[in-house]
Amino acid sequence: MDDKSTLSRRGWLRALTSTAGVIGGCSTVDGGGSPSDFQRTPSVSGPRSETATVSESGVLWPSFRRDNRNTGHAPDEPGIVGRPEQKWNVSTDAGVWSSPVVVDGSLYIGSMDGTVYAIDTATGDVDWTYQVDGPIESTPAVAGDSVYVGSLDKHVYCLDAETGTEQWSYETAGLIHGSPTVDRSTVYIGSGALVIEEILEYMEANDVEQEGSGLYALDRETGELVWRRFTGHLISSTPAVVDSAVYIGLISKDDSRSMVASVDAVDGERRWEYESDSEVLSSPTVRSNTVYAGDYGGFVYALSAETGDRDWEFPIQSGQIRGSTAVTEDAVYVPVSRYEVADPNPALVSLSRTGEEQWAHVIPGARQMGSSPCATNDAVYVGTHYREGGGGMYAVDHDGNRLWGRELRIGEGVGSSPAVVGETLYYGAADNTVYALE
């Protein structure tokens, strides 16, 4: 087993009883590549396998926004309407900005201490940990027997889900803030993150430079490069993958413009690009042939998934949109930082699917809502945070009324995006803790 993976006794017992095979060893592929805007490796492209996608695999919350469309919607999960109690918590050695994924009784999450944690959802016991060479803000994705995750050390890692053994790693050209999306035989992930506060601190402390960027498509089994696109942009967004198309938010770099874009999932060829008003840090959501995305200037866009033509746009006062939308049958839920000029608190804003504001729920005591909301049939859950302290996790009903709030007494609050499985809510926090509430 790779010496960076630490497996608990309970984890060993689970691994021994598992029928899944473990791929030993570690291969590292250099993805710095050519500075061209489009790079493809024909030897590993071609028809995709019939391996089930993450969203079709019958698991519970396997990726950043629960499904490959990035909807953040869990209509079959009851969630928590009444005031919650703590089920368990797990301490880490640094803040947790990564978001949890939950599959078959295991929770996987990264930490700014550079560790991937596998946690038993019933007990809070840590089954295994895996140490990388940089902080992890990326949220893992689970597909089959593997866990995929990115790091600010510029690498994408594939780990065995039962043991934490590294199966392969791939070095990209830039720091990775966004999360992987796994569709059939391919892992899609952006590299070259926008340098925000905590990333700048890491770069200065460790003398790290961003050498490039791009949207990468990697072979799921081997980690080999299939294609690379958008090397002229920064990418903090997580791709949405629907049918044969990939959707991504792009941030301007040098002479490029910020935009929402779509490429072909197989070969990376351009489908369409829509120029936004400001940087697109958020991850696009695709529902009913419409792409929803917000930009840092406070605009929400609804675009045709086929052509990129704008159906509508909505400006949200003076707000900034760093997190991603949750989209249900009836509403688009938008996390807004600094919602009001006079009193810049964050707000959860509900829009109709046709772009009219339904309500705004302001949450005092913080400034940022970088957390992305998740929605059940009864509630919407989202976190808030602030560099100078404050913030927590909140539940709001679909009419905009507060159900409950759980503030943190120390740390910067909650930038992690919650996951709801059954009657349990999971999230990470900047107080170096992973929480489970019920």
Short mmCIF file of C-alpha atoms in Angstrom, two decimals:
data_model
loop_
_atom_site.label_atom_id
_atom_site.label_comp_id
_atom_site.label_asym_id
_atom_site.label_seq_id
_atom_site.Cartn_x
_atom_site.Cartn_y
_atom_site.Cartn_z
CA MET A 1 0.00 0.00 0.00
CA ASP A 2 1.19 3.54 -0.80
CA ASP A 3 2.95 4.95 2.25
CA LYS A 4 0.89 8.16 2.12
CA SER A 5 -2.32 6.23 2.85
CA THR A 6 -3.18 5.39 6.46
CA LEU A 7 -5.86 2.77 7.00
CA SER A 8 -7.59 2.23 10.33
CA ARG A 9 -8.15 -1.25 11.75
CA ARG A 10 -11.85 -0.97 10.91
CA GLY A 11 -10.94 0.10 7.40
CA TRP A 12 -8.73 -2.95 6.99
CA LEU A 13 -11.59 -5.22 7.99
CA ARG A 14 -13.86 -3.57 5.45
CA ALA A 15 -11.20 -3.89 2.76
CA LEU A 16 -10.66 -7.59 3.49
CA THR A 17 -14.35 -8.33 3.11
CA SER A 18 -14.71 -6.29 -0.06
CA THR A 19 -14.90 -8.01 -3.43
CA ALA A 20 -13.36 -5.02 -5.17
CA GLY A 21 -9.80 -5.40 -6.39
CA VAL A 22 -7.08 -2.95 -5.46
CA ILE A 23 -4.78 -1.50 -8.06
CA GLY A 24 -1.33 -1.08 -6.52
CA GLY A 25 1.43 1.34 -7.35
CA CYS A 26 1.38 4.90 -8.57
CA SER A 27 1.76 6.42 -12.01
CA THR A 28 2.25 10.14 -12.47
CA VAL A 29 1.58 11.81 -15.81
CA ASP A 30 2.81 15.35 -16.50
CA GLY A 31 -0.02 17.53 -17.76
CA GLY A 32 1.79 20.81 -18.19
CA GLY A 33 1.68 20.23 -21.92
CA SER A 34 1.76 22.75 -24.70
CA PRO A 35 0.72 26.39 -24.19
CA SER A 36 -1.81 26.07 -27.02
CA ASP A 37 -5.51 26.63 -26.28
CA PHE A 38 -6.46 23.10 -27.31
CA GLN A 39 -4.52 19.89 -26.73
CA ARG A 40 -5.66 16.38 -27.57
CA THR A 41 -4.04 12.95 -27.27
CA PRO A 42 -5.62 10.83 -30.02
CA SER A 43 -4.29 7.52 -28.70
CA VAL A 44 -6.66 7.57 -25.74
CA SER A 45 -9.68 9.34 -27.22
CA GLY A 46 -12.49 7.75 -29.16
CA PRO A 47 -15.76 6.08 -28.14
CA ARG A 48 -16.51 6.18 -24.45
CA SER A 49 -17.09 2.98 -22.49
CA GLU A 50 -20.47 1.97 -21.13
CA THR A 51 -19.30 2.34 -17.51
CA ALA A 52 -22.16 3.87 -15.50
CA THR A 53 -21.92 7.58 -14.86
CA VAL A 54 -21.73 8.85 -11.30
CA SER A 55 -25.32 10.07 -11.41
CA GLU A 56 -26.57 6.68 -12.65
CA SER A 57 -24.70 4.48 -10.20
CA GLY A 58 -27.43 4.23 -7.57
CA VAL A 59 -25.33 5.80 -4.77
CA LEU A 60 -26.42 8.65 -2.55
CA TRP A 61 -24.35 11.86 -2.86
CA PRO A 62 -21.33 10.87 -4.99
CA SER A 63 -20.08 14.24 -6.27
CA PHE A 64 -19.90 17.96 -5.51
CA ARG A 65 -23.47 18.90 -6.51
CA ARG A 66 -24.86 15.34 -6.11
CA ASP A 67 -25.20 14.62 -9.83
CA ASN A 68 -23.36 15.34 -13.06
CA ARG A 69 -25.83 18.10 -13.88
CA ASN A 70 -24.68 19.95 -10.71
CA THR A 71 -28.29 20.45 -9.57
CA GLY A 72 -27.69 20.23 -5.79
CA HIS A 73 -31.22 18.80 -5.58
CA ALA A 74 -32.12 15.77 -3.46
CA PRO A 75 -35.92 15.42 -3.75
CA ASP A 76 -36.05 11.97 -2.14
CA GLU A 77 -34.06 12.90 0.98
CA PRO A 78 -36.08 14.08 4.03
CA GLY A 79 -33.29 16.24 5.46
CA ILE A 80 -33.71 18.10 8.77
CA VAL A 81 -36.60 20.52 9.27
CA GLY A 82 -36.56 20.72 13.08
CA ARG A 83 -33.60 21.96 15.08
CA PRO A 84 -30.76 19.45 14.57
CA GLU A 85 -28.57 17.61 17.01
CA GLN A 86 -24.95 16.71 16.40
CA LYS A 87 -24.52 13.07 15.39
CA TRP A 88 -20.72 13.18 15.34
CA ASN A 89 -17.80 15.37 14.35
CA VAL A 90 -14.29 14.61 13.11
CA SER A 91 -11.37 16.96 13.75
CA THR A 92 -8.75 17.69 11.09
CA ASP A 93 -5.50 19.65 11.24
CA ALA A 94 -6.75 22.62 9.18
CA GLY A 95 -9.94 24.19 7.85
CA VAL A 96 -12.33 22.13 5.72
CA TRP A 97 -13.44 24.03 2.59
CA SER A 98 -13.93 20.85 0.59
CA SER A 99 -17.48 19.43 0.55
CA PRO A 100 -18.53 15.93 1.60
CA VAL A 101 -19.64 13.11 -0.69
CA VAL A 102 -21.43 10.07 0.70
CA VAL A 103 -21.46 6.62 -0.86
CA ASP A 104 -22.47 3.26 0.65
CA GLY A 105 -21.99 4.33 4.27
CA SER A 106 -18.71 6.18 3.73
CA LEU A 107 -18.09 9.93 3.61
CA TYR A 108 -15.11 11.29 1.66
CA ILE A 109 -13.79 14.84 2.09
CA GLY A 110 -10.57 16.84 1.76
CA SER A 111 -8.98 19.33 4.16
CA MET A 112 -6.58 22.23 3.95
CA ASP A 113 -4.17 19.99 5.88
CA GLY A 114 -3.63 18.15 2.57
CA THR A 115 -5.49 15.03 3.65
CA VAL A 116 -8.35 13.03 2.13
CA TYR A 117 -10.52 11.51 4.88
CA ALA A 118 -12.77 8.44 4.57
CA ILE A 119 -15.25 8.47 7.46
CA ASP A 120 -17.89 5.92 8.50
CA THR A 121 -21.21 7.78 8.33
CA ALA A 122 -22.80 5.72 11.12
CA THR A 123 -20.11 6.23 13.76
CA GLY A 124 -17.81 9.04 12.64
CA ASP A 125 -14.83 6.68 12.77
CA VAL A 126 -12.05 7.50 10.29
CA ASP A 127 -11.50 4.46 8.07
CA TRP A 128 -8.45 5.81 6.24
CA THR A 129 -6.62 8.98 5.33
CA TYR A 130 -4.43 9.86 2.37
CA GLN A 131 -1.86 12.69 2.44
CA VAL A 132 -1.05 14.78 -0.65
CA ASP A 133 1.47 17.60 -1.12
CA GLY A 134 -0.89 20.58 -0.90
CA PRO A 135 -4.18 21.78 0.61
CA ILE A 136 -7.42 20.27 -0.71
CA GLU A 137 -10.37 22.57 -1.47
CA SER A 138 -11.63 20.28 -4.23
CA THR A 139 -14.56 17.98 -3.42
CA PRO A 140 -14.02 14.28 -4.18
CA ALA A 141 -16.09 12.34 -6.71
CA VAL A 142 -16.78 8.63 -6.26
CA ALA A 143 -17.29 6.31 -9.20
CA GLY A 144 -17.15 2.53 -8.96
CA ASP A 145 -14.38 1.53 -6.57
CA SER A 146 -12.44 4.79 -6.89
CA VAL A 147 -12.32 8.26 -5.33
CA TYR A 148 -11.10 11.15 -7.51
CA VAL A 149 -9.96 14.48 -6.08
CA GLY A 150 -7.83 17.50 -7.00
CA SER A 151 -5.41 19.53 -4.88
CA LEU A 152 -3.67 22.89 -4.82
CA ASP A 153 -0.50 20.85 -5.44
CA LYS A 154 -1.75 20.79 -9.09
CA HIS A 155 -2.44 17.04 -9.09
CA VAL A 156 -5.54 14.95 -9.70
CA TYR A 157 -5.55 11.77 -7.58
CA CYS A 158 -7.38 8.48 -8.04
CA LEU A 159 -7.62 6.48 -4.81
CA ASP A 160 -9.10 3.11 -3.96
CA ALA A 161 -12.37 3.81 -2.13
CA GLU A 162 -11.91 0.98 0.38
CA THR A 163 -8.27 1.43 1.35
CA GLY A 164 -7.10 4.85 0.18
CA THR A 165 -4.35 3.29 -1.95
CA GLU A 166 -3.27 5.58 -4.78
CA GLN A 167 -4.14 4.12 -8.18
CA TRP A 168 -2.78 6.99 -10.26
CA SER A 169 -2.06 10.72 -10.15
CA TYR A 170 -1.88 13.32 -12.91
CA GLU A 171 -0.02 16.64 -12.72
CA THR A 172 -1.83 19.57 -14.32
CA ALA A 173 -0.37 22.99 -15.10
CA GLY A 174 -2.20 24.94 -12.38
CA LEU A 175 -3.66 24.86 -8.90
CA ILE A 176 -6.91 22.90 -8.60
CA HIS A 177 -9.79 24.48 -6.69
CA GLY A 178 -12.77 22.91 -8.48
CA SER A 179 -13.95 19.33 -8.29
CA PRO A 180 -13.85 16.40 -10.72
CA THR A 181 -16.87 15.15 -12.60
CA VAL A 182 -16.75 11.50 -13.70
CA ASP A 183 -18.80 10.46 -16.72
CA ARG A 184 -18.45 6.95 -18.13
CA SER A 185 -14.75 6.43 -18.88
CA THR A 186 -13.59 10.03 -18.37
CA VAL A 187 -12.71 12.37 -15.49
CA TYR A 188 -13.26 16.07 -16.24
CA ILE A 189 -11.62 18.72 -14.04
CA GLY A 190 -10.50 22.34 -14.26
CA SER A 191 -7.03 23.61 -13.34
CA GLY A 192 -5.63 27.09 -12.83
CA ALA A 193 -7.76 28.40 -9.98
CA LEU A 194 -8.48 32.06 -9.37
CA VAL A 195 -6.11 33.14 -6.59
CA ILE A 196 -8.41 34.00 -3.67
CA GLU A 197 -7.35 34.63 -0.07
CA GLU A 198 -6.53 31.14 1.21
CA ILE A 199 -4.91 30.12 -2.09
CA LEU A 200 -2.66 33.19 -2.06
CA GLU A 201 -1.57 32.37 1.49
CA TYR A 202 -0.60 28.85 0.42
CA MET A 203 1.29 30.07 -2.66
CA GLU A 204 3.28 32.68 -0.73
CA ALA A 205 4.12 30.35 2.15
CA ASN A 206 5.29 27.55 -0.15
CA ASP A 207 6.77 29.57 -3.06
CA VAL A 208 4.28 28.02 -5.49
CA GLU A 209 3.63 29.50 -8.92
CA GLN A 210 0.70 28.92 -11.25
CA GLU A 211 2.25 27.74 -14.52
CA GLY A 212 -0.87 27.26 -16.62
CA SER A 213 -4.50 26.25 -16.66
CA GLY A 214 -7.11 24.32 -18.60
CA LEU A 215 -10.09 22.01 -18.61
CA TYR A 216 -8.73 18.46 -18.58
CA ALA A 217 -10.32 15.21 -19.69
CA LEU A 218 -8.47 12.20 -18.22
CA ASP A 219 -8.95 8.50 -18.75
CA ARG A 220 -10.72 7.22 -15.66
CA GLU A 221 -8.76 3.96 -15.43
CA THR A 222 -5.24 5.10 -16.32
CA GLY A 223 -5.10 8.85 -15.69
CA GLU A 224 -3.83 9.49 -19.22
CA LEU A 225 -4.71 12.76 -20.94
CA VAL A 226 -7.58 12.53 -23.42
CA TRP A 227 -7.78 16.24 -24.23
CA ARG A 228 -7.14 19.68 -22.73
CA ARG A 229 -9.07 22.85 -23.49
CA PHE A 230 -9.23 26.56 -22.43
CA THR A 231 -5.58 27.04 -21.52
CA GLY A 232 -6.14 30.80 -21.92
CA HIS A 233 -8.51 30.98 -18.94
CA LEU A 234 -8.44 30.37 -15.20
CA ILE A 235 -10.90 27.73 -13.94
CA SER A 236 -12.31 27.42 -10.41
CA SER A 237 -15.56 25.89 -11.61
CA THR A 238 -16.66 22.23 -11.53
CA PRO A 239 -17.82 20.86 -14.91
CA ALA A 240 -21.37 19.71 -15.54
CA VAL A 241 -21.54 16.77 -17.96
CA VAL A 242 -24.83 15.95 -19.68
CA ASP A 243 -25.15 13.48 -22.55
CA SER A 244 -22.29 14.36 -24.91
CA ALA A 245 -21.57 17.87 -23.62
CA VAL A 246 -19.41 19.46 -20.92
CA TYR A 247 -20.33 22.85 -19.40
CA ILE A 248 -17.82 24.99 -17.47
CA GLY A 249 -17.36 28.48 -16.03
CA LEU A 250 -14.26 30.39 -17.18
CA ILE A 251 -12.35 33.31 -15.65
CA SER A 252 -10.51 35.88 -17.77
CA LYS A 253 -6.72 35.70 -17.97
CA ASP A 254 -4.47 38.01 -20.00
CA ASP A 255 -6.51 38.88 -23.12
CA SER A 256 -9.30 36.32 -22.67
CA ARG A 257 -12.84 37.07 -21.48
CA SER A 258 -14.83 35.45 -18.69
CA MET A 259 -17.60 33.19 -19.95
CA VAL A 260 -19.76 30.12 -19.64
CA ALA A 261 -18.74 27.57 -22.27
CA SER A 262 -19.67 24.16 -23.60
CA VAL A 263 -17.48 21.61 -25.40
CA ASP A 264 -17.98 18.12 -26.77
CA ALA A 265 -17.36 15.53 -24.06
CA VAL A 266 -15.53 13.08 -26.34
CA ASP A 267 -13.05 15.30 -28.19
CA GLY A 268 -13.23 18.71 -26.44
CA GLU A 269 -14.31 20.57 -29.56
CA ARG A 270 -16.06 23.89 -28.98
CA ARG A 271 -19.88 23.84 -28.94
CA TRP A 272 -20.59 27.40 -27.77
CA GLU A 273 -19.35 30.24 -25.53
CA TYR A 274 -21.36 32.94 -23.74
CA GLU A 275 -19.46 36.00 -22.55
CA SER A 276 -20.39 36.93 -18.98
CA ASP A 277 -20.29 40.31 -17.27
CA SER A 278 -17.68 39.15 -14.72
CA GLU A 279 -15.67 36.15 -13.54
CA VAL A 280 -17.54 32.81 -13.40
CA LEU A 281 -16.32 31.02 -10.28
CA SER A 282 -19.57 29.09 -9.87
CA SER A 283 -20.28 25.72 -11.45
CA PRO A 284 -22.98 25.58 -14.15
CA THR A 285 -26.20 23.72 -13.42
CA VAL A 286 -28.04 21.98 -16.26
CA ARG A 287 -31.76 21.25 -15.99
CA SER A 288 -34.47 20.85 -18.66
CA ASN A 289 -32.08 21.86 -21.46
CA THR A 290 -31.15 25.09 -19.67
CA VAL A 291 -27.77 26.04 -18.19
CA TYR A 292 -27.86 28.21 -15.05
CA ALA A 293 -24.72 30.03 -13.83
CA GLY A 294 -23.82 33.07 -11.75
CA ASP A 295 -20.89 35.45 -12.05
CA TYR A 296 -18.87 37.44 -9.52
CA GLY A 297 -20.59 40.65 -10.56
CA GLY A 298 -23.95 39.31 -9.32
CA PHE A 299 -25.60 38.28 -12.58
CA VAL A 300 -27.48 34.99 -12.92
CA TYR A 301 -27.73 33.60 -16.46
CA ALA A 302 -30.11 31.08 -18.00
CA LEU A 303 -28.72 29.80 -21.30
CA SER A 304 -29.83 27.28 -23.88
CA ALA A 305 -27.87 24.06 -23.34
CA GLU A 306 -27.88 23.46 -27.09
CA THR A 307 -26.83 26.85 -28.45
CA GLY A 308 -25.69 29.03 -25.52
CA ASP A 309 -28.30 31.65 -26.40
CA ARG A 310 -29.50 33.63 -23.38
CA ASP A 311 -33.02 32.88 -22.18
CA TRP A 312 -32.79 35.48 -19.38
CA GLU A 313 -30.41 37.17 -16.97
CA PHE A 314 -31.06 38.54 -13.48
CA PRO A 315 -28.90 41.14 -11.66
CA ILE A 316 -28.80 40.62 -7.88
CA GLN A 317 -28.34 44.10 -6.34
CA SER A 318 -24.70 44.63 -5.34
CA GLY A 319 -24.04 40.96 -4.62
CA GLN A 320 -21.24 38.63 -5.62
CA ILE A 321 -21.84 35.01 -6.63
CA ARG A 322 -19.03 32.64 -5.67
CA GLY A 323 -21.03 29.50 -4.94
CA SER A 324 -23.17 27.50 -7.35
CA THR A 325 -26.93 27.43 -7.85
CA ALA A 326 -29.25 24.66 -6.74
CA VAL A 327 -32.06 24.08 -9.23
CA THR A 328 -35.35 22.28 -8.55
CA GLU A 329 -38.50 21.92 -10.66
CA ASP A 330 -39.74 25.31 -9.45
CA ALA A 331 -36.81 27.44 -8.37
CA VAL A 332 -33.20 28.51 -8.81
CA TYR A 333 -31.49 29.05 -5.43
CA VAL A 334 -28.56 31.47 -5.60
CA PRO A 335 -25.93 31.98 -2.84
CA VAL A 336 -25.06 35.69 -2.75
CA SER A 337 -22.18 37.30 -0.88
CA ARG A 338 -22.43 40.96 0.26
CA TYR A 339 -26.07 41.19 -0.77
CA GLU A 340 -26.70 44.76 0.44
CA VAL A 341 -24.36 47.76 0.09
CA ALA A 342 -25.24 49.41 3.40
CA ASP A 343 -25.12 46.18 5.42
CA PRO A 344 -23.18 43.64 3.34
CA ASN A 345 -24.54 40.38 4.73
CA PRO A 346 -24.96 37.27 2.57
CA ALA A 347 -28.35 36.16 1.30
CA LEU A 348 -29.95 33.08 -0.21
CA VAL A 349 -32.02 34.29 -3.17
CA SER A 350 -34.81 32.30 -4.79
CA LEU A 351 -35.62 32.92 -8.45
CA SER A 352 -38.35 31.31 -10.52
CA ARG A 353 -37.24 29.14 -13.41
CA THR A 354 -38.21 32.05 -15.67
CA GLY A 355 -35.98 34.56 -13.86
CA GLU A 356 -38.23 36.46 -11.44
CA GLU A 357 -37.13 37.00 -7.85
CA GLN A 358 -39.36 35.11 -5.38
CA TRP A 359 -37.63 36.01 -2.12
CA ALA A 360 -34.28 36.78 -0.50
CA HIS A 361 -33.32 35.46 2.93
CA VAL A 362 -30.56 37.59 4.47
CA ILE A 363 -28.30 35.96 7.07
CA PRO A 364 -26.53 38.49 9.35
CA GLY A 365 -23.20 37.87 11.02
CA ALA A 366 -21.02 37.02 8.02
CA ARG A 367 -20.09 38.47 4.64
CA GLN A 368 -19.63 35.54 2.27
CA MET A 369 -21.80 32.71 1.00
CA GLY A 370 -19.22 30.71 -0.95
CA SER A 371 -21.06 27.57 0.09
CA SER A 372 -23.39 26.15 -2.56
CA PRO A 373 -26.94 25.36 -1.39
CA CYS A 374 -28.57 21.96 -1.52
CA ALA A 375 -32.33 21.56 -1.73
CA THR A 376 -34.75 18.87 -0.60
CA ASN A 377 -38.53 18.96 -0.96
CA ASP A 378 -38.85 20.72 2.42
CA ALA A 379 -35.80 22.94 2.82
CA VAL A 380 -32.68 24.56 1.37
CA TYR A 381 -29.38 24.27 3.29
CA VAL A 382 -26.38 26.59 2.91
CA GLY A 383 -23.34 27.84 4.84
CA THR A 384 -21.88 31.32 5.43
CA HIS A 385 -18.38 32.49 6.35
CA TYR A 386 -16.22 35.55 6.98
CA ARG A 387 -12.45 35.99 7.19
CA GLU A 388 -12.74 37.85 10.49
CA GLY A 389 -14.95 35.17 12.07
CA GLY A 390 -18.64 34.34 12.00
CA GLY A 391 -20.97 32.21 9.98
CA GLY A 392 -22.45 28.73 10.16
CA MET A 393 -24.98 26.36 8.59
CA TYR A 394 -28.61 27.32 7.96
CA ALA A 395 -31.89 25.79 6.78
CA VAL A 396 -34.56 27.84 5.01
CA ASP A 397 -37.96 26.63 3.79
CA HIS A 398 -39.15 27.13 0.22
CA ASP A 399 -41.01 30.31 1.18
CA GLY A 400 -37.84 31.94 2.49
CA ASN A 401 -38.45 31.41 6.21
CA ARG A 402 -35.60 30.42 8.53
CA LEU A 403 -36.04 26.90 9.93
CA TRP A 404 -32.86 26.83 11.98
CA GLY A 405 -29.30 28.10 12.14
CA ARG A 406 -26.18 26.63 13.69
CA GLU A 407 -23.47 29.26 14.15
CA LEU A 408 -19.82 28.44 14.77
CA ARG A 409 -18.14 30.03 17.77
CA ILE A 410 -14.61 29.86 16.34
CA GLY A 411 -13.10 29.95 12.87
CA GLU A 412 -14.27 31.58 9.67
CA GLY A 413 -17.57 29.72 9.33
CA VAL A 414 -18.72 27.33 6.61
CA GLY A 415 -17.53 27.57 3.01
CA SER A 416 -18.13 23.86 2.46
CA SER A 417 -21.32 22.87 0.61
CA PRO A 418 -23.68 20.56 2.52
CA ALA A 419 -24.79 17.08 1.49
CA VAL A 420 -28.10 15.58 2.64
CA VAL A 421 -28.51 11.81 2.89
CA GLY A 422 -31.62 10.52 4.61
CA GLU A 423 -32.17 12.57 7.76
CA THR A 424 -28.50 13.50 8.13
CA LEU A 425 -26.76 16.69 6.97
CA TYR A 426 -22.99 16.62 6.40
CA TYR A 427 -20.58 19.53 5.90
CA GLY A 428 -17.07 20.76 6.64
CA ALA A 429 -16.12 23.96 8.44
CA ALA A 430 -13.20 26.34 8.82
CA ASP A 431 -12.89 25.38 12.51
CA ASN A 432 -11.02 22.23 11.33
CA THR A 433 -14.06 19.99 11.68
CA VAL A 434 -16.33 17.73 9.62
CA TYR A 435 -19.90 17.69 11.01
CA ALA A 436 -22.83 15.29 10.82
CA LEU A 437 -26.18 16.63 12.06
CA GLU A 438 -29.45 14.74 12.47
#
